[in-house]
Amino acid sequence: MDYAISTHELTKVFGDFTAVDRLSLQIRPGEVCGFLGANGAGKSTAIRMLCGILQPTSGTAEVLGYDIMRQTERVKSRIGYMSQKFSLYEDLTVLDNLDFYAGIYSIPRRERNARITEMLDMAGLGNRGKVLVAELSVGWKQRLALGCAIISRPALVFLDEPTSGVSPISRRQFFDVIQELANRGTTVIVTTHFMDEAERCDRIAFMSEGKLLAFDSPDNLKRHFIKGQMVEISVPNPMQMIKEIEALPIVQEASIFGSHIHVLLSGAEDLALLNEAAGVEARPILPTLEDVFVTLAKRREQGGVSE
């Protein structure tokens, strides 16, 4: 099997609304692939089609070598799926929840205890087995939900906005678990709007209004879309200042990041000119994925991203 997932012009239309528009990509086995984009970009709809939950309007896709239109049940039997609303039974213990999902996935009784212990260890819940789920923090519930979703040892796991509503520390810990899964050969597809999570993915699919804008590794995306010198300016009134900055002929792009403005210059030689024109001292910075995302979104609005 060359690819864990392969799609060609996969499309989903709801009435007059195109949620996913001709999505074509290939994801290799063992990769952590992030689907990144704003709410309504089409990330979750794409995931649900690949899981066999939603039927595509047109296009084709293979998941683990199975056609998602003709072999839906085979796809479902080989994957794990976890959403931010993954159902845990709060009036049951951690062990009871794992045992319930082991039954759902038809794991034989003779294997079940070992599999449950494996999930407890993976999630760091070894000493919380008899705790009621209602008493767990959101971060621990998230880990338990992942354990329930992968207790069948799927070759491919879909995680749909799994870290929404949890602390930054819990998000980092959760991604450590994800990367350990990938190290063992599991392919992981995760939708997220957190740039720090996206940085840890092997490759990222940037989506906007149902379309795939770019698909590559974080480093390659930065090299490809951010050509020039990225600098940062700290000003008390960025909303007023940015229009003046954008009007300068040496400026390719400018975007507001909190109280800062990120400015893309053609080269380092333009830094002194910017300092003089803006009346403040800009400092060179490394471009981030957020800079890439802003650049892609602007080019999409201007019709400059190829489809």
mmCIF file of C-alpha atoms in Angstrom:
data_model
loop_
_atom_site.group_PDB
_atom_site.id
_atom_site.type_symbol
_atom_site.label_atom_id
_atom_site.label_comp_id
_atom_site.label_asym_id
_atom_site.label_seq_id
_atom_site.Cartn_x
_atom_site.Cartn_y
_atom_site.Cartn_z
ATOM 1 C CA MET A 1 0.000 0.000 0.000
ATOM 2 C CA ASP A 2 1.659 3.225 -1.207
ATOM 3 C CA TYR A 3 -0.708 5.585 0.598
ATOM 4 C CA ALA A 4 -2.873 5.385 3.692
ATOM 5 C CA ILE A 5 -5.196 7.920 2.046
ATOM 6 C CA SER A 6 -5.490 8.927 -1.594
ATOM 7 C CA THR A 7 -8.173 11.277 -2.890
ATOM 8 C CA HIS A 8 -8.939 12.685 -6.330
ATOM 9 C CA GLU A 9 -11.242 15.701 -6.641
ATOM 10 C CA LEU A 10 -13.251 14.598 -3.598
ATOM 11 C CA THR A 11 -16.280 16.890 -3.334
ATOM 12 C CA LYS A 12 -19.220 17.335 -0.965
ATOM 13 C CA VAL A 13 -22.128 19.649 -1.770
ATOM 14 C CA PHE A 14 -25.019 20.501 0.544
ATOM 15 C CA GLY A 15 -27.705 22.184 -1.541
ATOM 16 C CA ASP A 16 -26.098 25.330 -2.954
ATOM 17 C CA PHE A 17 -23.121 25.122 -0.576
ATOM 18 C CA THR A 18 -19.893 23.341 -1.540
ATOM 19 C CA ALA A 19 -18.292 22.204 1.730
ATOM 20 C CA VAL A 20 -15.347 20.365 0.130
ATOM 21 C CA ASP A 21 -14.312 21.325 -3.389
ATOM 22 C CA ARG A 22 -12.235 18.870 -5.465
ATOM 23 C CA LEU A 23 -9.847 17.743 -2.724
ATOM 24 C CA SER A 24 -6.863 15.817 -4.107
ATOM 25 C CA LEU A 25 -4.044 14.612 -1.846
ATOM 26 C CA GLN A 26 -2.034 11.551 -0.787
ATOM 27 C CA ILE A 27 -0.997 10.729 2.783
ATOM 28 C CA ARG A 28 1.686 8.160 3.511
ATOM 29 C CA PRO A 29 1.428 5.440 6.190
ATOM 30 C CA GLY A 30 2.796 6.532 9.584
ATOM 31 C CA GLU A 31 2.443 10.261 8.908
ATOM 32 C CA VAL A 32 0.891 12.813 11.245
ATOM 33 C CA CYS A 33 -1.082 14.998 8.878
ATOM 34 C CA GLY A 34 -2.804 18.173 10.043
ATOM 35 C CA PHE A 35 -5.873 19.641 8.379
ATOM 36 C CA LEU A 36 -5.665 23.357 9.121
ATOM 37 C CA GLY A 37 -8.136 26.128 8.432
ATOM 38 C CA ALA A 38 -10.768 28.423 9.874
ATOM 39 C CA ASN A 39 -14.187 27.202 10.970
ATOM 40 C CA GLY A 40 -16.161 26.260 7.863
ATOM 41 C CA ALA A 41 -13.031 25.560 5.806
ATOM 42 C CA GLY A 42 -14.190 21.995 5.085
ATOM 43 C CA LYS A 43 -11.835 20.107 7.406
ATOM 44 C CA SER A 44 -14.432 18.148 9.360
ATOM 45 C CA THR A 45 -16.529 17.400 6.266
ATOM 46 C CA ALA A 46 -13.450 15.960 4.545
ATOM 47 C CA ILE A 47 -12.694 13.802 7.584
ATOM 48 C CA ARG A 48 -16.258 12.478 7.747
ATOM 49 C CA MET A 49 -16.175 11.481 4.102
ATOM 50 C CA LEU A 50 -12.873 9.654 4.583
ATOM 51 C CA CYS A 51 -14.335 7.848 7.607
ATOM 52 C CA GLY A 52 -17.325 6.648 5.594
ATOM 53 C CA ILE A 53 -19.753 8.747 7.664
ATOM 54 C CA LEU A 54 -20.679 11.104 4.813
ATOM 55 C CA GLN A 55 -21.114 10.047 1.190
ATOM 56 C CA PRO A 56 -19.200 12.221 -1.288
ATOM 57 C CA THR A 57 -21.085 14.104 -3.987
ATOM 58 C CA SER A 58 -18.344 13.357 -6.509
ATOM 59 C CA GLY A 59 -14.700 12.396 -6.774
ATOM 60 C CA THR A 60 -12.912 9.325 -5.458
ATOM 61 C CA ALA A 61 -10.947 8.297 -2.391
ATOM 62 C CA GLU A 62 -9.178 5.226 -1.074
ATOM 63 C CA VAL A 63 -8.521 4.731 2.635
ATOM 64 C CA LEU A 64 -6.082 1.934 3.561
ATOM 65 C CA GLY A 65 -6.571 0.597 0.048
ATOM 66 C CA TYR A 66 -10.385 0.503 0.261
ATOM 67 C CA ASP A 67 -12.764 2.544 -1.865
ATOM 68 C CA ILE A 68 -14.824 4.738 0.478
ATOM 69 C CA MET A 69 -17.889 4.487 -1.768
ATOM 70 C CA ARG A 70 -17.936 0.717 -2.398
ATOM 71 C CA GLN A 71 -16.118 -0.638 0.673
ATOM 72 C CA THR A 72 -17.375 1.633 3.438
ATOM 73 C CA GLU A 73 -17.691 -1.062 6.093
ATOM 74 C CA ARG A 74 -14.144 -2.288 5.486
ATOM 75 C CA VAL A 75 -12.889 1.275 5.933
ATOM 76 C CA LYS A 76 -14.810 1.672 9.195
ATOM 77 C CA SER A 77 -13.424 -1.597 10.574
ATOM 78 C CA ARG A 78 -9.810 -0.451 10.103
ATOM 79 C CA ILE A 79 -9.924 3.091 11.450
ATOM 80 C CA GLY A 80 -10.369 4.945 14.729
ATOM 81 C CA TYR A 81 -12.323 8.187 14.990
ATOM 82 C CA MET A 82 -12.406 10.772 17.760
ATOM 83 C CA SER A 83 -14.154 14.126 17.700
ATOM 84 C CA GLN A 84 -14.219 16.892 20.290
ATOM 85 C CA LYS A 85 -17.655 15.541 21.270
ATOM 86 C CA PHE A 86 -16.497 11.932 21.627
ATOM 87 C CA SER A 87 -18.971 10.135 23.897
ATOM 88 C CA LEU A 88 -17.659 9.048 27.277
ATOM 89 C CA TYR A 89 -19.977 7.694 29.968
ATOM 90 C CA GLU A 90 -19.411 9.989 32.911
ATOM 91 C CA ASP A 91 -21.240 7.813 35.433
ATOM 92 C CA LEU A 92 -18.876 4.910 34.658
ATOM 93 C CA THR A 93 -15.228 4.496 35.616
ATOM 94 C CA VAL A 94 -12.258 4.816 33.286
ATOM 95 C CA LEU A 95 -11.983 1.005 33.162
ATOM 96 C CA ASP A 96 -15.686 0.586 32.464
ATOM 97 C CA ASN A 97 -15.506 2.991 29.525
ATOM 98 C CA LEU A 98 -12.538 1.173 28.022
ATOM 99 C CA ASP A 99 -14.251 -2.177 28.520
ATOM 100 C CA PHE A 100 -17.409 -0.858 26.857
ATOM 101 C CA TYR A 101 -15.532 0.317 23.754
ATOM 102 C CA ALA A 102 -13.544 -2.917 23.652
ATOM 103 C CA GLY A 103 -16.914 -4.636 23.362
ATOM 104 C CA ILE A 104 -18.088 -2.225 20.670
ATOM 105 C CA TYR A 105 -14.997 -3.110 18.631
ATOM 106 C CA SER A 106 -15.558 -6.854 19.279
ATOM 107 C CA ILE A 107 -12.200 -7.398 20.959
ATOM 108 C CA PRO A 108 -12.181 -10.995 22.242
ATOM 109 C CA ARG A 109 -12.459 -11.436 26.016
ATOM 110 C CA ARG A 110 -9.112 -13.246 26.167
ATOM 111 C CA GLU A 111 -7.389 -10.134 24.744
ATOM 112 C CA ARG A 112 -9.463 -7.458 26.398
ATOM 113 C CA ASN A 113 -7.618 -7.017 29.706
ATOM 114 C CA ALA A 114 -4.247 -6.710 27.996
ATOM 115 C CA ARG A 115 -5.653 -4.207 25.502
ATOM 116 C CA ILE A 116 -7.236 -2.106 28.264
ATOM 117 C CA THR A 117 -3.949 -2.065 30.194
ATOM 118 C CA GLU A 118 -2.169 -0.977 27.014
ATOM 119 C CA MET A 119 -4.580 1.968 26.593
ATOM 120 C CA LEU A 120 -4.224 2.975 30.244
ATOM 121 C CA ASP A 121 -0.443 3.052 29.876
ATOM 122 C CA MET A 122 -0.620 4.921 26.566
ATOM 123 C CA ALA A 123 -2.869 7.613 28.055
ATOM 124 C CA GLY A 124 -1.040 7.813 31.388
ATOM 125 C CA LEU A 125 -4.218 6.716 33.205
ATOM 126 C CA GLY A 126 -2.749 3.666 34.921
ATOM 127 C CA ASN A 127 -3.584 4.859 38.432
ATOM 128 C CA ARG A 128 -6.989 6.286 37.504
ATOM 129 C CA GLY A 129 -8.732 3.140 36.300
ATOM 130 C CA LYS A 130 -11.358 3.115 39.057
ATOM 131 C CA VAL A 131 -12.031 6.855 38.942
ATOM 132 C CA LEU A 132 -15.412 8.001 37.631
ATOM 133 C CA VAL A 133 -15.055 9.834 34.322
ATOM 134 C CA ALA A 134 -17.102 12.725 35.753
ATOM 135 C CA GLU A 135 -14.233 13.367 38.194
ATOM 136 C CA LEU A 136 -11.558 13.660 35.496
ATOM 137 C CA SER A 137 -10.257 16.974 34.152
ATOM 138 C CA VAL A 138 -10.930 17.838 30.516
ATOM 139 C CA GLY A 139 -7.362 16.912 29.604
ATOM 140 C CA TRP A 140 -7.624 13.436 31.141
ATOM 141 C CA LYS A 141 -11.024 12.880 29.517
ATOM 142 C CA GLN A 142 -9.410 13.731 26.208
ATOM 143 C CA ARG A 143 -6.723 11.090 26.709
ATOM 144 C CA LEU A 144 -9.310 8.522 27.735
ATOM 145 C CA ALA A 145 -11.374 9.307 24.629
ATOM 146 C CA LEU A 146 -8.304 8.675 22.486
ATOM 147 C CA GLY A 147 -7.711 5.362 24.259
ATOM 148 C CA CYS A 148 -11.311 4.329 23.591
ATOM 149 C CA ALA A 149 -10.991 5.344 19.929
ATOM 150 C CA ILE A 150 -7.821 3.322 19.289
ATOM 151 C CA ILE A 151 -8.395 0.304 21.529
ATOM 152 C CA SER A 152 -8.909 -1.801 18.389
ATOM 153 C CA ARG A 153 -5.359 -0.844 17.252
ATOM 154 C CA PRO A 154 -6.495 0.839 14.019
ATOM 155 C CA ALA A 155 -4.007 1.457 11.231
ATOM 156 C CA LEU A 156 -5.406 4.950 10.778
ATOM 157 C CA VAL A 157 -6.815 7.400 13.335
ATOM 158 C CA PHE A 158 -8.916 10.483 12.597
ATOM 159 C CA LEU A 159 -8.917 13.145 15.307
ATOM 160 C CA ASP A 160 -11.423 15.924 14.617
ATOM 161 C CA GLU A 161 -10.619 19.032 16.692
ATOM 162 C CA PRO A 162 -9.604 16.802 19.621
ATOM 163 C CA THR A 163 -7.900 19.494 21.705
ATOM 164 C CA SER A 164 -10.542 22.231 21.690
ATOM 165 C CA GLY A 165 -11.258 23.535 25.166
ATOM 166 C CA VAL A 166 -8.211 22.126 26.948
ATOM 167 C CA SER A 167 -5.168 23.890 28.386
ATOM 168 C CA PRO A 168 -1.986 24.478 26.331
ATOM 169 C CA ILE A 169 -0.097 22.033 28.576
ATOM 170 C CA SER A 170 -2.728 19.315 28.033
ATOM 171 C CA ARG A 171 -2.628 19.977 24.293
ATOM 172 C CA ARG A 172 1.137 19.482 24.202
ATOM 173 C CA GLN A 173 0.868 16.285 26.234
ATOM 174 C CA PHE A 174 -1.868 15.006 23.958
ATOM 175 C CA PHE A 175 0.302 15.627 20.897
ATOM 176 C CA ASP A 176 3.139 13.713 22.543
ATOM 177 C CA VAL A 177 0.786 10.716 22.634
ATOM 178 C CA ILE A 178 -0.169 11.277 18.983
ATOM 179 C CA GLN A 179 3.457 11.296 17.897
ATOM 180 C CA GLU A 180 4.140 8.109 19.850
ATOM 181 C CA LEU A 181 1.297 6.463 17.923
ATOM 182 C CA ALA A 182 2.838 7.582 14.640
ATOM 183 C CA ASN A 183 6.237 6.275 15.736
ATOM 184 C CA ARG A 184 4.597 2.856 16.040
ATOM 185 C CA GLY A 185 3.333 3.063 12.441
ATOM 186 C CA THR A 186 -0.178 4.442 12.932
ATOM 187 C CA THR A 187 -1.272 7.099 10.453
ATOM 188 C CA VAL A 188 -2.821 10.076 12.268
ATOM 189 C CA ILE A 189 -5.057 12.689 10.652
ATOM 190 C CA VAL A 190 -5.874 15.607 12.938
ATOM 191 C CA THR A 191 -7.926 18.728 12.297
ATOM 192 C CA THR A 192 -6.811 21.727 14.294
ATOM 193 C CA HIS A 193 -6.744 25.513 14.336
ATOM 194 C CA PHE A 194 -3.776 25.658 16.736
ATOM 195 C CA MET A 195 -0.570 26.618 14.956
ATOM 196 C CA ASP A 196 1.681 25.079 17.621
ATOM 197 C CA GLU A 197 0.023 21.700 16.967
ATOM 198 C CA ALA A 198 0.347 22.136 13.216
ATOM 199 C CA GLU A 199 4.095 22.764 13.620
ATOM 200 C CA ARG A 200 4.429 19.236 15.008
ATOM 201 C CA CYS A 201 2.738 17.565 12.026
ATOM 202 C CA ASP A 202 4.738 15.887 9.263
ATOM 203 C CA ARG A 203 2.605 17.600 6.643
ATOM 204 C CA ILE A 204 -0.195 20.134 6.681
ATOM 205 C CA ALA A 205 -3.218 20.543 4.428
ATOM 206 C CA PHE A 206 -4.271 24.204 4.465
ATOM 207 C CA MET A 207 -7.970 24.498 3.603
ATOM 208 C CA SER A 208 -10.149 27.539 2.948
ATOM 209 C CA GLU A 209 -13.769 27.611 1.756
ATOM 210 C CA GLY A 210 -13.614 23.921 0.928
ATOM 211 C CA LYS A 211 -10.487 24.149 -1.214
ATOM 212 C CA LEU A 212 -7.006 22.794 -0.558
ATOM 213 C CA LEU A 213 -4.668 25.793 -0.754
ATOM 214 C CA ALA A 214 -1.395 24.021 0.056
ATOM 215 C CA PHE A 215 -0.131 20.637 1.219
ATOM 216 C CA ASP A 216 3.438 20.171 2.461
ATOM 217 C CA SER A 217 5.681 20.015 5.522
ATOM 218 C CA PRO A 218 5.750 23.070 7.832
ATOM 219 C CA ASP A 219 9.300 24.005 6.787
ATOM 220 C CA ASN A 220 8.582 23.639 3.072
ATOM 221 C CA LEU A 221 5.428 25.743 3.363
ATOM 222 C CA LYS A 222 7.383 28.556 4.997
ATOM 223 C CA ARG A 223 10.114 28.405 2.356
ATOM 224 C CA HIS A 224 7.666 28.289 -0.528
ATOM 225 C CA PHE A 225 5.169 30.964 0.494
ATOM 226 C CA ILE A 226 7.307 33.341 2.561
ATOM 227 C CA LYS A 227 9.915 34.711 0.153
ATOM 228 C CA GLY A 228 11.791 37.645 1.597
ATOM 229 C CA GLN A 229 12.635 39.031 5.045
ATOM 230 C CA MET A 230 9.946 38.740 7.739
ATOM 231 C CA VAL A 231 10.141 41.407 10.454
ATOM 232 C CA GLU A 232 8.022 42.381 13.438
ATOM 233 C CA ILE A 233 7.023 45.856 14.583
ATOM 234 C CA SER A 234 5.638 46.589 18.060
ATOM 235 C CA VAL A 235 3.318 49.595 18.053
ATOM 236 C CA PRO A 236 0.574 50.867 20.389
ATOM 237 C CA ASN A 237 -1.957 51.286 17.553
ATOM 238 C CA PRO A 238 -1.433 48.489 14.995
ATOM 239 C CA MET A 239 -4.863 48.954 13.366
ATOM 240 C CA GLN A 240 -3.987 52.527 12.393
ATOM 241 C CA MET A 241 -0.347 51.830 11.617
ATOM 242 C CA ILE A 242 -0.849 48.869 9.283
ATOM 243 C CA LYS A 243 -2.383 50.935 6.477
ATOM 244 C CA GLU A 244 0.653 53.189 6.435
ATOM 245 C CA ILE A 245 2.954 50.158 6.453
ATOM 246 C CA GLU A 246 1.095 48.417 3.618
ATOM 247 C CA ALA A 247 1.356 51.557 1.475
ATOM 248 C CA LEU A 248 5.164 51.486 1.519
ATOM 249 C CA PRO A 249 6.609 50.227 -1.812
ATOM 250 C CA ILE A 250 9.168 48.019 -0.027
ATOM 251 C CA VAL A 251 6.419 46.051 1.772
ATOM 252 C CA GLN A 252 5.075 42.857 0.184
ATOM 253 C CA GLU A 253 2.549 42.023 2.917
ATOM 254 C CA ALA A 254 1.641 43.155 6.431
ATOM 255 C CA SER A 255 -0.600 41.469 9.008
ATOM 256 C CA ILE A 256 -1.605 42.205 12.596
ATOM 257 C CA PHE A 257 -0.628 39.709 15.304
ATOM 258 C CA GLY A 258 -1.950 41.069 18.602
ATOM 259 C CA SER A 259 -0.045 44.269 19.392
ATOM 260 C CA HIS A 260 2.513 43.494 16.677
ATOM 261 C CA ILE A 261 2.617 43.836 12.926
ATOM 262 C CA HIS A 262 4.400 41.207 10.841
ATOM 263 C CA VAL A 263 5.870 42.762 7.711
ATOM 264 C CA LEU A 264 7.281 40.880 4.724
ATOM 265 C CA LEU A 265 10.051 42.767 2.964
ATOM 266 C CA SER A 266 11.719 41.823 -0.302
ATOM 267 C CA GLY A 267 15.050 41.477 1.464
ATOM 268 C CA ALA A 268 17.083 42.362 4.550
ATOM 269 C CA GLU A 269 18.384 45.494 2.797
ATOM 270 C CA ASP A 270 14.893 47.020 3.118
ATOM 271 C CA LEU A 271 14.932 46.866 6.921
ATOM 272 C CA ALA A 272 16.620 50.247 7.386
ATOM 273 C CA LEU A 273 14.178 51.844 4.940
ATOM 274 C CA LEU A 274 11.241 50.417 6.883
ATOM 275 C CA ASN A 275 12.637 51.662 10.203
ATOM 276 C CA GLU A 276 13.013 55.156 8.787
ATOM 277 C CA ALA A 277 9.587 55.235 7.150
ATOM 278 C CA ALA A 278 7.705 53.744 10.106
ATOM 279 C CA GLY A 279 9.583 55.641 12.773
ATOM 280 C CA VAL A 280 10.029 52.478 14.859
ATOM 281 C CA GLU A 281 12.611 49.728 14.948
ATOM 282 C CA ALA A 282 11.549 46.466 13.310
ATOM 283 C CA ARG A 283 13.256 43.238 14.267
ATOM 284 C CA PRO A 284 13.850 40.275 11.950
ATOM 285 C CA ILE A 285 11.885 37.124 12.878
ATOM 286 C CA LEU A 286 11.476 33.634 11.482
ATOM 287 C CA PRO A 287 8.161 33.209 9.655
ATOM 288 C CA THR A 288 5.535 31.086 11.378
ATOM 289 C CA LEU A 289 2.789 28.864 10.025
ATOM 290 C CA GLU A 290 0.385 31.617 10.989
ATOM 291 C CA ASP A 291 2.240 33.901 8.581
ATOM 292 C CA VAL A 292 1.827 31.230 5.901
ATOM 293 C CA PHE A 293 -1.875 30.903 6.683
ATOM 294 C CA VAL A 294 -2.429 34.669 6.484
ATOM 295 C CA THR A 295 -0.487 34.843 3.207
ATOM 296 C CA LEU A 296 -2.499 31.993 1.690
ATOM 297 C CA ALA A 297 -5.794 33.506 2.804
ATOM 298 C CA LYS A 298 -4.907 36.875 1.279
ATOM 299 C CA ARG A 299 -3.809 35.311 -1.996
ATOM 300 C CA ARG A 300 -7.021 33.287 -2.060
ATOM 301 C CA GLU A 301 -9.066 36.491 -1.684
ATOM 302 C CA GLN A 302 -7.041 38.076 -4.493
ATOM 303 C CA GLY A 303 -7.330 34.987 -6.686
ATOM 304 C CA GLY A 304 -3.627 34.283 -6.487
ATOM 305 C CA VAL A 305 -3.712 30.701 -5.174
ATOM 306 C CA SER A 306 -3.864 28.068 -7.886
ATOM 307 C CA GLU A 307 -6.633 25.502 -7.604
#
